[in-house]
Short mmCIF file of C-alpha atoms in Angstrom, two decimals:
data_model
loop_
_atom_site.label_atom_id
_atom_site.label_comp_id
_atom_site.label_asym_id
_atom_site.label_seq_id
_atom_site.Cartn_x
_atom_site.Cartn_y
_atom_site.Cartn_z
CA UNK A 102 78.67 152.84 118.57
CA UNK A 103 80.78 153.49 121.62
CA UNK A 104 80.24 155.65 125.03
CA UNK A 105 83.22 157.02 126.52
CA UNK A 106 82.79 159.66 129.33
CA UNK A 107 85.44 162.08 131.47
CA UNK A 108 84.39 164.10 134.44
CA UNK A 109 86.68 166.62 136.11
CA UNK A 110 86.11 167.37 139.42
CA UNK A 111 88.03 169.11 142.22
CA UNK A 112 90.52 166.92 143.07
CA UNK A 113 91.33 165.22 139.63
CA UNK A 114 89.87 163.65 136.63
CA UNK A 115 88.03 160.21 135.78
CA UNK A 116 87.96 158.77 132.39
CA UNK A 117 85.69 155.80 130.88
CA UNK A 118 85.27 154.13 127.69
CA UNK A 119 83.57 150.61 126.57
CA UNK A 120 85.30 148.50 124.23
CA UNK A 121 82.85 147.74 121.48
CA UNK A 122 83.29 148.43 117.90
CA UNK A 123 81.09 147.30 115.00
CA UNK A 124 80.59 147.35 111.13
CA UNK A 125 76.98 146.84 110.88
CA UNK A 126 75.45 144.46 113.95
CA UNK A 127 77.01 141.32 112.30
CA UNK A 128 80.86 142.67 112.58
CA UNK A 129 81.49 143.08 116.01
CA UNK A 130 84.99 143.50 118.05
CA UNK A 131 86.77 144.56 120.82
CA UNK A 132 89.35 147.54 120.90
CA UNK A 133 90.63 149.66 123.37
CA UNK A 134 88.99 153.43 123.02
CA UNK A 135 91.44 154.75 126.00
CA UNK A 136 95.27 155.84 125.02
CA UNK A 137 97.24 157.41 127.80
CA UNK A 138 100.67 159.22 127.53
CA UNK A 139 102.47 160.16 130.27
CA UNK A 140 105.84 161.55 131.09
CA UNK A 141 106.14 161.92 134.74
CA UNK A 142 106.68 165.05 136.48
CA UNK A 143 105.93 167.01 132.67
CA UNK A 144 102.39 166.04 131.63
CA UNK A 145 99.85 162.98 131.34
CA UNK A 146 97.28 163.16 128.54
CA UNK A 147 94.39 160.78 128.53
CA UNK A 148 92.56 160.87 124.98
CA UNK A 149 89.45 158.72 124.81
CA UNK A 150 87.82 157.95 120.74
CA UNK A 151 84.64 157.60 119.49
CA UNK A 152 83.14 156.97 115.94
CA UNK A 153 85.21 155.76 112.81
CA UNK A 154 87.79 153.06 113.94
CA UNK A 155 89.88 153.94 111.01
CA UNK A 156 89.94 157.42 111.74
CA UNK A 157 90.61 156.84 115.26
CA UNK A 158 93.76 154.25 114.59
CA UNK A 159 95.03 156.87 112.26
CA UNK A 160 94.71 159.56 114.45
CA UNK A 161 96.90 157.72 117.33
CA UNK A 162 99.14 156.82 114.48
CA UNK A 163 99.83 159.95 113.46
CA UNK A 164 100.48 161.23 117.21
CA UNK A 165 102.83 158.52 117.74
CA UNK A 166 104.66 159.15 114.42
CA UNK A 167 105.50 162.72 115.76
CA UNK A 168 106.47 161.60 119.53
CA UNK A 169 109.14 159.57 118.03
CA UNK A 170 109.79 162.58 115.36
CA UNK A 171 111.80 165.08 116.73
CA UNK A 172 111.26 167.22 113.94
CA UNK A 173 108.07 167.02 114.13
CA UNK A 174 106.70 170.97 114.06
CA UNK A 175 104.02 169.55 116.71
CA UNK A 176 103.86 166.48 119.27
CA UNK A 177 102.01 165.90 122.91
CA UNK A 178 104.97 166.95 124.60
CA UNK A 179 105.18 170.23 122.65
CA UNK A 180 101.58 171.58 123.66
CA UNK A 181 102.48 174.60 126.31
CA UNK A 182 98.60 174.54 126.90
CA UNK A 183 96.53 171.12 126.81
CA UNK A 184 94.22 173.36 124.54
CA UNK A 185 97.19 173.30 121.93
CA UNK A 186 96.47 169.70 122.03
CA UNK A 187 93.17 169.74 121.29
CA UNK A 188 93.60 171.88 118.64
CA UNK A 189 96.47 169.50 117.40
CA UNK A 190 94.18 166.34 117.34
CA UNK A 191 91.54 168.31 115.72
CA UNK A 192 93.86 168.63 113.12
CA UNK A 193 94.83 165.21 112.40
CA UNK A 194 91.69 164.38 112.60
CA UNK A 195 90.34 165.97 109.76
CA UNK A 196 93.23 165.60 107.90
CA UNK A 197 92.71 161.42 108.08
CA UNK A 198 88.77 162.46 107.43
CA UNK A 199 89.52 164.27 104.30
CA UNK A 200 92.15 161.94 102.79
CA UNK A 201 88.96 159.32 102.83
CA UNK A 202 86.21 160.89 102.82
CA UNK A 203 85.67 161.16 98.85
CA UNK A 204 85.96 157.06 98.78
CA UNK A 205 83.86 156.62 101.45
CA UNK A 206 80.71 158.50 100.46
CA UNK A 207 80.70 156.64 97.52
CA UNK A 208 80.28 153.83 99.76
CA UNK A 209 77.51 155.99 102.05
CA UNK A 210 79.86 155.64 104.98
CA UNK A 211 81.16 158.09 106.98
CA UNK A 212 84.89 158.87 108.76
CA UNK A 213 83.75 160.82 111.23
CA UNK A 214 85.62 160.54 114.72
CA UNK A 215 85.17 162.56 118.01
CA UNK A 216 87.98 162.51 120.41
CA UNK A 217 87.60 163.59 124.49
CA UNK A 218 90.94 165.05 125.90
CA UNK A 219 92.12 165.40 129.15
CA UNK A 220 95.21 165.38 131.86
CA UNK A 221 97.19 167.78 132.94
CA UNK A 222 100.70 169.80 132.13
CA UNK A 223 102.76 170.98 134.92
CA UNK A 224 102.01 173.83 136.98
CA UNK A 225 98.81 174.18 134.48
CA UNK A 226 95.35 173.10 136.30
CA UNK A 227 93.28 169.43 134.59
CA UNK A 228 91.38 169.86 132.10
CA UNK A 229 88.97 167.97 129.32
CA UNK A 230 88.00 168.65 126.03
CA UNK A 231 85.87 167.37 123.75
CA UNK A 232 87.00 167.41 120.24
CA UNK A 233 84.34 167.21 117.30
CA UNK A 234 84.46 165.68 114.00
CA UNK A 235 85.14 169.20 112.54
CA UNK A 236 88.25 169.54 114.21
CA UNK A 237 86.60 171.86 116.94
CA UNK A 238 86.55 171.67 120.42
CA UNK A 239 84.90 172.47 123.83
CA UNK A 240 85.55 172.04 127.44
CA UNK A 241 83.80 171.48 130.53
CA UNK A 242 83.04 173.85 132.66
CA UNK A 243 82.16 173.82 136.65
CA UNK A 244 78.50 173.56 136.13
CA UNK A 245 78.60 170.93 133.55
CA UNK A 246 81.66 168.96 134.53
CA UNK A 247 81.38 166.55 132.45
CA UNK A 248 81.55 165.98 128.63
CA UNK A 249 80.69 162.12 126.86
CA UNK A 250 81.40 160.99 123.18
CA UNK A 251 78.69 158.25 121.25
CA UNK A 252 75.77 157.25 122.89
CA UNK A 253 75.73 159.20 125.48
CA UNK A 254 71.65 159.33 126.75
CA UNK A 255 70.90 156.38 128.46
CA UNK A 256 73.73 157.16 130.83
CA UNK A 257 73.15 160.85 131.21
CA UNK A 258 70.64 161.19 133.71
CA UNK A 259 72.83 159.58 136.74
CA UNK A 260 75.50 162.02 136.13
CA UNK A 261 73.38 164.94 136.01
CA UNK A 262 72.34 163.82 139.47
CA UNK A 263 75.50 163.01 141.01
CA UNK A 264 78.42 164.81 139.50
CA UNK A 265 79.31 168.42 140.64
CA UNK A 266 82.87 170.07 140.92
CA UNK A 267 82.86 168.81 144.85
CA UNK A 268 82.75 164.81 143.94
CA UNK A 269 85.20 162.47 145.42
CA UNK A 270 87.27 161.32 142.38
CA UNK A 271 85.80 157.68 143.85
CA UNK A 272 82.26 158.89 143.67
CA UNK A 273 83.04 160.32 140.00
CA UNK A 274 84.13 156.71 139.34
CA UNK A 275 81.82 154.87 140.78
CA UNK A 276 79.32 157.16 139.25
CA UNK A 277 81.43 156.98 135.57
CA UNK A 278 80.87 152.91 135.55
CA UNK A 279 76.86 153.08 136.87
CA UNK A 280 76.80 155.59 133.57
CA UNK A 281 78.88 153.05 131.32
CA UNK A 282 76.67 150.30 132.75
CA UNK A 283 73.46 151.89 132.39
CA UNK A 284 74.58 152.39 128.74
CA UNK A 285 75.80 148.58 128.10
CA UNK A 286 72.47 147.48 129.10
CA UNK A 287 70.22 149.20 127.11
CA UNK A 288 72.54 149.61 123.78
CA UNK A 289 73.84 146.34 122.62
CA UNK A 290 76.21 148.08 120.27
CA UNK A 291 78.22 149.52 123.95
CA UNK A 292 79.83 146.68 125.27
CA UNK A 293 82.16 145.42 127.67
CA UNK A 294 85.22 145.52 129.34
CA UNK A 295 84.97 148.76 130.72
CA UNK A 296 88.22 150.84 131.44
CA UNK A 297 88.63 153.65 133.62
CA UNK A 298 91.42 155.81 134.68
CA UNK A 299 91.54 157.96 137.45
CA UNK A 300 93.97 161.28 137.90
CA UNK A 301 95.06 162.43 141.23
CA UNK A 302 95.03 166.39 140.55
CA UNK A 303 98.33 167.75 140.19
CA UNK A 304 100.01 163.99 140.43
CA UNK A 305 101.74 164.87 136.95
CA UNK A 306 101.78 161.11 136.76
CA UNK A 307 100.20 158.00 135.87
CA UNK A 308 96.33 157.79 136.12
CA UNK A 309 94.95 154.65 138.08
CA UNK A 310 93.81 152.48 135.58
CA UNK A 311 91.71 148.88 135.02
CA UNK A 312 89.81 147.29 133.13
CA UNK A 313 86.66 145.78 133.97
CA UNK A 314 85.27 142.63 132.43
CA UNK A 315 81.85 140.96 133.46
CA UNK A 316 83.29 138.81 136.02
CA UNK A 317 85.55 141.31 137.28
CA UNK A 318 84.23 141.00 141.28
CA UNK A 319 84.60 144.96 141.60
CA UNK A 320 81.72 145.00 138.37
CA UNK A 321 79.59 142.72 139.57
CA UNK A 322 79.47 143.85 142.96
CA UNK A 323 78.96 147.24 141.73
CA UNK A 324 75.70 145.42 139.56
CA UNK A 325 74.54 144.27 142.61
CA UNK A 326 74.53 146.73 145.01
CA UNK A 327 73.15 149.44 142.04
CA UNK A 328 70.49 147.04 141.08
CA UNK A 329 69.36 146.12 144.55
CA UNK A 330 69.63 150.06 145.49
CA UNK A 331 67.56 151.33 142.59
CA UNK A 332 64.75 148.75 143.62
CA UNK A 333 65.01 149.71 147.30
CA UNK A 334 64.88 153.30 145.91
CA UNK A 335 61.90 152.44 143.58
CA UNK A 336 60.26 150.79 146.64
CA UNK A 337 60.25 153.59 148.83
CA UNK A 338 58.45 155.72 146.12
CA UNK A 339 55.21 157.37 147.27
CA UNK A 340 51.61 155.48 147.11
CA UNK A 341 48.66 156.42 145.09
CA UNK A 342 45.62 157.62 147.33
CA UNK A 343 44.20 154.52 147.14
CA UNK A 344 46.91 152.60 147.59
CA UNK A 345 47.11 154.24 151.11
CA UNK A 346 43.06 153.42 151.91
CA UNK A 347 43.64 149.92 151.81
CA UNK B 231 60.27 166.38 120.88
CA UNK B 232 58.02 164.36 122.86
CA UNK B 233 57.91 161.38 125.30
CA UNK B 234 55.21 159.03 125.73
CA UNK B 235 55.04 155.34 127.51
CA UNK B 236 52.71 152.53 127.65
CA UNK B 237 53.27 149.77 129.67
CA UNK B 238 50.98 146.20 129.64
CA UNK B 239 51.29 144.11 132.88
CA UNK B 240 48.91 141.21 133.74
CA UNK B 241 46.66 143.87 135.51
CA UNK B 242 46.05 146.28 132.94
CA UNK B 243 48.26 148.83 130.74
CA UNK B 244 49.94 151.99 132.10
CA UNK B 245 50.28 155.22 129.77
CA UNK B 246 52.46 158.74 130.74
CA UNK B 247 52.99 161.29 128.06
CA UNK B 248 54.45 164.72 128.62
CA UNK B 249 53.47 167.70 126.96
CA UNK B 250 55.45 169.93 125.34
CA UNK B 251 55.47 170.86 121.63
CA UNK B 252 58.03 173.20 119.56
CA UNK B 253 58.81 174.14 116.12
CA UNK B 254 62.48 174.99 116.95
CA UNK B 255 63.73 176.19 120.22
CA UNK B 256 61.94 179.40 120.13
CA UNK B 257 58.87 178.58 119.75
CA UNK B 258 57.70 175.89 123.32
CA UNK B 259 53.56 175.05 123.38
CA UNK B 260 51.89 173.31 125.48
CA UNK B 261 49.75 170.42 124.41
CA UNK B 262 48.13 166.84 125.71
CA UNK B 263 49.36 163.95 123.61
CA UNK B 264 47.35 161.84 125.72
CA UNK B 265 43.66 161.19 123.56
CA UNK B 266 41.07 159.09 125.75
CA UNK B 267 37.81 156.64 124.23
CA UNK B 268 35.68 154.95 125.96
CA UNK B 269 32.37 153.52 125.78
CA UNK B 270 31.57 151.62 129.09
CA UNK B 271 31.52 147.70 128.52
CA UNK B 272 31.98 148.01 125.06
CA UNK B 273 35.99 148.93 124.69
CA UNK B 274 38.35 151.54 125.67
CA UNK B 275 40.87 153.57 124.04
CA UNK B 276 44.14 155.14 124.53
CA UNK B 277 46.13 157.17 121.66
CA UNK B 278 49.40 158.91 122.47
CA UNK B 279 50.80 160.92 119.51
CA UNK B 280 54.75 162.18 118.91
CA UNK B 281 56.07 163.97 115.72
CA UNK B 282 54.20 166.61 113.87
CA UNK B 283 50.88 168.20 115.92
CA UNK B 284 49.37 169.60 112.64
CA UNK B 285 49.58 165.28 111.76
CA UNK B 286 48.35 164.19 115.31
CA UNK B 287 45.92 166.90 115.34
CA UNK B 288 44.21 166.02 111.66
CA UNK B 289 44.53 162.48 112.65
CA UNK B 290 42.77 163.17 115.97
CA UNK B 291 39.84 165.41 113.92
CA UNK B 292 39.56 162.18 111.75
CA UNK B 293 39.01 160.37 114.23
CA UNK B 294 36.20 162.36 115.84
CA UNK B 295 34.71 162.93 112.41
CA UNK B 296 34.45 159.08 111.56
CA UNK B 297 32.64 158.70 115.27
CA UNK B 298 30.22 161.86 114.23
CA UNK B 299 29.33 160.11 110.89
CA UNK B 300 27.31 156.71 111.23
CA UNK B 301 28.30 155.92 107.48
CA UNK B 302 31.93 155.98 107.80
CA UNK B 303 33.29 152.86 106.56
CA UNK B 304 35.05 152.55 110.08
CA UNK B 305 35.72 154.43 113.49
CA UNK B 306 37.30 153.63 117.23
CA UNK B 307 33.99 151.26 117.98
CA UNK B 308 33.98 149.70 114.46
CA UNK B 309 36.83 147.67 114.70
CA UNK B 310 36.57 143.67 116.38
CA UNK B 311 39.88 144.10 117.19
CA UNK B 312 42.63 146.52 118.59
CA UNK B 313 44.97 145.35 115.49
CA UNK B 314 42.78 146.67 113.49
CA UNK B 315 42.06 150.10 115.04
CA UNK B 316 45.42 150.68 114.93
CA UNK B 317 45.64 149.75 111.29
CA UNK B 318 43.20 152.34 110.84
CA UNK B 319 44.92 155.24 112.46
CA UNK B 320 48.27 154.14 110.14
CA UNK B 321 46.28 154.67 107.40
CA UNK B 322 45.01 158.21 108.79
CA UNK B 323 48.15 159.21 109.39
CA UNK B 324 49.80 158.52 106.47
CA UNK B 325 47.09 160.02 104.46
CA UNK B 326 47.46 163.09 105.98
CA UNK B 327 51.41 163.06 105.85
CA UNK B 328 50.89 162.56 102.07
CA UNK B 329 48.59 165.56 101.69
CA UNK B 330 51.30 167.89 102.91
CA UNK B 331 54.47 166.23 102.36
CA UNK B 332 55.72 167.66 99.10
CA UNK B 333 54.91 171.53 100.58
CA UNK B 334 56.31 170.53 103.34
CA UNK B 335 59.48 168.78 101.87
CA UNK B 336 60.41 172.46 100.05
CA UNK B 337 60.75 173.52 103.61
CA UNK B 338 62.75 170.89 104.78
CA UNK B 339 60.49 170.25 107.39
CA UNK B 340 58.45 166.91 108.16
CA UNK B 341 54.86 165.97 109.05
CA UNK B 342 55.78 162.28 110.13
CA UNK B 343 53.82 161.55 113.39
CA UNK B 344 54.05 158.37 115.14
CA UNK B 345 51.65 157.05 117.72
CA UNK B 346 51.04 154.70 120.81
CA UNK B 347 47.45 152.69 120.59
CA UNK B 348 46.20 150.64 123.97
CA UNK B 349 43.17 149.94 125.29
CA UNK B 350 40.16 146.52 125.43
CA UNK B 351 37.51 145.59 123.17
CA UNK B 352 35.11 143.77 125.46
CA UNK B 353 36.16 139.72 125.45
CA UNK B 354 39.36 140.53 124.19
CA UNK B 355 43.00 141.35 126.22
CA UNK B 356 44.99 144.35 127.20
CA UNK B 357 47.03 145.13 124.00
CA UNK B 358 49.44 148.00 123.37
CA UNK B 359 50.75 148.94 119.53
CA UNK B 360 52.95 151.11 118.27
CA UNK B 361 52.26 152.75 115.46
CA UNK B 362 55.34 154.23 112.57
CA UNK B 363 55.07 157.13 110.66
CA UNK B 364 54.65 154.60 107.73
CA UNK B 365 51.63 153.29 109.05
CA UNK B 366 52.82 150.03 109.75
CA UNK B 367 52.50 149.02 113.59
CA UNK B 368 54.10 146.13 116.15
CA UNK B 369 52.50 145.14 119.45
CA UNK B 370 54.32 144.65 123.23
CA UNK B 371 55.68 141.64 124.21
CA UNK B 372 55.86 139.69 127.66
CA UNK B 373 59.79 139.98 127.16
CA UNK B 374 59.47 143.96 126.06
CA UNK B 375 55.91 144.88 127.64
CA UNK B 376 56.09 148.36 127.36
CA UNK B 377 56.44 150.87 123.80
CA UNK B 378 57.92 154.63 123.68
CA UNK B 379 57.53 156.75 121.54
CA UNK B 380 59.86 160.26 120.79
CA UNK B 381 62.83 161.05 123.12
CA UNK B 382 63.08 156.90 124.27
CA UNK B 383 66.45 156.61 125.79
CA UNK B 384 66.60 158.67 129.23
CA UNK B 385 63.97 157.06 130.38
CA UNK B 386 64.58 153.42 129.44
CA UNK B 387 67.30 152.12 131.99
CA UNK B 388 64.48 152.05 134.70
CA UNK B 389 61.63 150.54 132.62
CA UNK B 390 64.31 147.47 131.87
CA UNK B 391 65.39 147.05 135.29
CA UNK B 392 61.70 147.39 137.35
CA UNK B 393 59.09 146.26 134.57
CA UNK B 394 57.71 142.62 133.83
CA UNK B 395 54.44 141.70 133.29
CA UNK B 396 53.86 140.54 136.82
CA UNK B 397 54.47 144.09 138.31
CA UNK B 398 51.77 145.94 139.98
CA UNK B 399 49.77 148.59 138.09
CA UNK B 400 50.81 151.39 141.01
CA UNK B 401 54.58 149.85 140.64
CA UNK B 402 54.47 150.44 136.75
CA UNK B 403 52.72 153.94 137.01
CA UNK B 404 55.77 154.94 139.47
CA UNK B 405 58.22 153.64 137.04
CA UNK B 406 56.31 155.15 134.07
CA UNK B 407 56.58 158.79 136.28
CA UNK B 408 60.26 157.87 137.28
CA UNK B 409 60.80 157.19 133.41
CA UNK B 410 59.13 160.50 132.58
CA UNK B 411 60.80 162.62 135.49
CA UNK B 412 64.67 161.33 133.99
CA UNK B 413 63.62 162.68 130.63
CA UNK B 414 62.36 165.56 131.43
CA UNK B 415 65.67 166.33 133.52
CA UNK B 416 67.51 165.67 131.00
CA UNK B 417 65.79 167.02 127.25
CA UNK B 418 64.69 170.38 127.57
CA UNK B 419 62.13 169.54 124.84
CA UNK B 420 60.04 167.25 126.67
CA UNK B 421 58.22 169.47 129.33
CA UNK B 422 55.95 169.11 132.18
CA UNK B 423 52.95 168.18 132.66
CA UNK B 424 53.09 164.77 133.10
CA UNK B 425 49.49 162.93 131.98
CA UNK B 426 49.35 159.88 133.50
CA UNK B 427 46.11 157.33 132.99
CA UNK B 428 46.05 153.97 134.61
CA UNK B 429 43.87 151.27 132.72
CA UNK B 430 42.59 148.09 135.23
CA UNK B 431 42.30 145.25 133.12
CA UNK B 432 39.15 144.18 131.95
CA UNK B 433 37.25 146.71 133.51
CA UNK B 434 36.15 148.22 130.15
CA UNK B 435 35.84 151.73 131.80
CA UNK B 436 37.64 154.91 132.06
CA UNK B 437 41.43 154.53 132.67
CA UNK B 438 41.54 156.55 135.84
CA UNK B 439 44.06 159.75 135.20
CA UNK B 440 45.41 162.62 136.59
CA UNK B 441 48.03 165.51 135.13
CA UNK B 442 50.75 166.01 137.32
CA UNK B 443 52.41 169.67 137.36
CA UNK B 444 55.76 170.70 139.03
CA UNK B 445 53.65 171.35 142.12
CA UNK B 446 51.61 168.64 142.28
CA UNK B 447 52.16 167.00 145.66
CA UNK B 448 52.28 163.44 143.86
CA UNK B 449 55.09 164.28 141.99
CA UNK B 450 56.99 166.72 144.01
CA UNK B 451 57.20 164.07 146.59
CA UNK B 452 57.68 161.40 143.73
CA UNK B 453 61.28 163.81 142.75
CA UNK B 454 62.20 164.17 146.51
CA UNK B 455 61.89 160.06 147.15
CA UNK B 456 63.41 159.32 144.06
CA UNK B 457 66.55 161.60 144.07
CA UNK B 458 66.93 160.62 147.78
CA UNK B 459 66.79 156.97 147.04
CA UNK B 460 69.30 156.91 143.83
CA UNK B 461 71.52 159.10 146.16
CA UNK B 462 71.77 156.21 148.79
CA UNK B 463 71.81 153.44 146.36
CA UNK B 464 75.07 155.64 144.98
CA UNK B 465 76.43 156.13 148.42
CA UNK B 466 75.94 151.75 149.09
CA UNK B 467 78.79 151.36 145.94
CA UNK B 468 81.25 149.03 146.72
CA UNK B 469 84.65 151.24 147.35
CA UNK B 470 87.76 151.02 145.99
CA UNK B 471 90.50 148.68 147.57
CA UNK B 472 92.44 151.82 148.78
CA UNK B 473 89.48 153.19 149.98
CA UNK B 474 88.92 150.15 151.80
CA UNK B 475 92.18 150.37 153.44
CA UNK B 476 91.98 153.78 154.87
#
């Protein structure tokens, strides 16, 4: 499983993924689910993966094989809109899904992959999609501005509360890792480090990026302070009738 | 969908169920999943039901039939322990799943119902079990002392951060509303009102309960505490270091 999340807000865009892959519980690793391409000044695209590994790896294979093509009919600097891109990724996507998929149903397993999308090309406005295993895709939209890939319920209900358009893009991060962290705790197969990248809005350059690991001080602070504010929070709940008798 | 909760804690056992039903999206019933039992200082009974209502309801109608009929091989005040009771209801419920599962297989549909069991037999403990559409059930533990049942992950961040056994009957009925409020936020299948009953151990008496609607006091003020409280715990983050140095 994996939980990767982007939220587009206002001023920019925040991306987050975990780092957890597995084969079953007793094949367990650590990758990198965040790629990001930039070329300064032209356009930065984040692209965030979720479900078969294989598929995935391919995928970014394939989209490095045409950067360095220049024949290639397509690549990520080609795109005039970032939906071209999505569209694009789609398409390798279940072209590496088909090539396996006969094999692997004999083996009941599955190369599904789901991408998430997002950056911005110049004088265009940021964006994210969310690209499906069927080579589809959606974006977000100002009153759900956010989209997630994998397990994506346990660290739903913060964003609901939180996010709107209006969000600092610190807020939206902040918010981004108390959703990742939610999700690490109650889904052992979404696990550390945690990256995020964060997009100044019409930067045309490098997201901020890091990656957190559990003794990164910035994570555990932010475990603290969410922990001991959720049981203030839970404290000040209101009493029971009789609770307020005695 | 469906989302029901029982929690044990040293004092007694907590249970919340919502109460919404559907056969698609367009078609939204209301109905209680929350079944009370008790015979004063003899034992008390709690049954929460998710999955198929024509399988909760023919298991509840069982039920009441075995009570009616004083040669019934067993019924809720026949069994010496709550292991067995909830044996019992596995086996109602999978008869009735058999009776209609190839008709209902041709429609691609499913009658599988699972179920939450709580209560005390007089000179016994508190015990919650969960009980599988297979009929095969597992109890709480001090480690995991509560059991969903339906639409489980919403609501489960809060339950692992606030409840151990040593928490207060009041604290875990909060938590179990908190739990309930996230879900119903965030899956438009699981629908107000909220039934919540509040068993203190070893009284072997009524659980006291209420059913709380979007304008019950209780819970209106319950939303407006809550979402307040999250929203400061959010704003207490640590920053950023740039944000530190502005």
């Amino acid at each position: 499983m994996t939980y990767c999340l982007a939220i587009r807000v206002n001023k920019g865009l925040v991306f987050a993924s975990d780092s957890r892959t597995n084969a079953g519980v007793d094949y367990v690793a650590t990758y990198s689910k965040m790629h990001r391409f930039t070329w300064p000044g032209e356009r930065t695209v984040v692209l965030l993966s979720a479900g078969s590994l294989a598929t995935s790896q391919s995928v970014l294979n394939a989209i490095n094989s045409d950067l360095e093509d220049p024949e290639a009919p397509f690549n990520l600097r080609k795109g005039k809109h970032l939906y071209d891109v999505a569209s694009y990724i789609g398409n390798l996507s279940q072209k590496e899904q088909q090539q396996h998929a006969p094999a692997l149903e004999k083996s009941n397993a599955s190369a599904e992959a789901s991408f998430i999308l997002g950056g911005q090309i110049a004088g265009k406005t940021c964006e994210i999609y969310m690209i499906y295993p069927q080579g589809n895709y959606i974006s977000a939209s100002d009153d759900t501005p956010y989209l997630q890939i994998g397990e994506n319920k346990y660290g739903k209900p913060i964003l609901d509360r939180i996010i709107t358009p209006n969000t600092s893009l610190e807020d939206a991060a902040r918010c981004a890792m108390v959703s990742l962290d939610s999700t690490v705790r109650s889904n052992i197969s979404v696990g550390l480090p945690i990256e995020l990248a964060i997009y100044t809005g019409d930067s045309i350059d490098e997201p901020w990026h890091n990656k957190y690991r559990a003794f990164s001080p910035m994570y555990k602070s932010m475990q603290k302070q969410w922990n001991e504010g959720l049981r203030q929070a839970f404290s000040g709940l209101p009493r029971f009738d009789w609770e307020k008798e005695e």
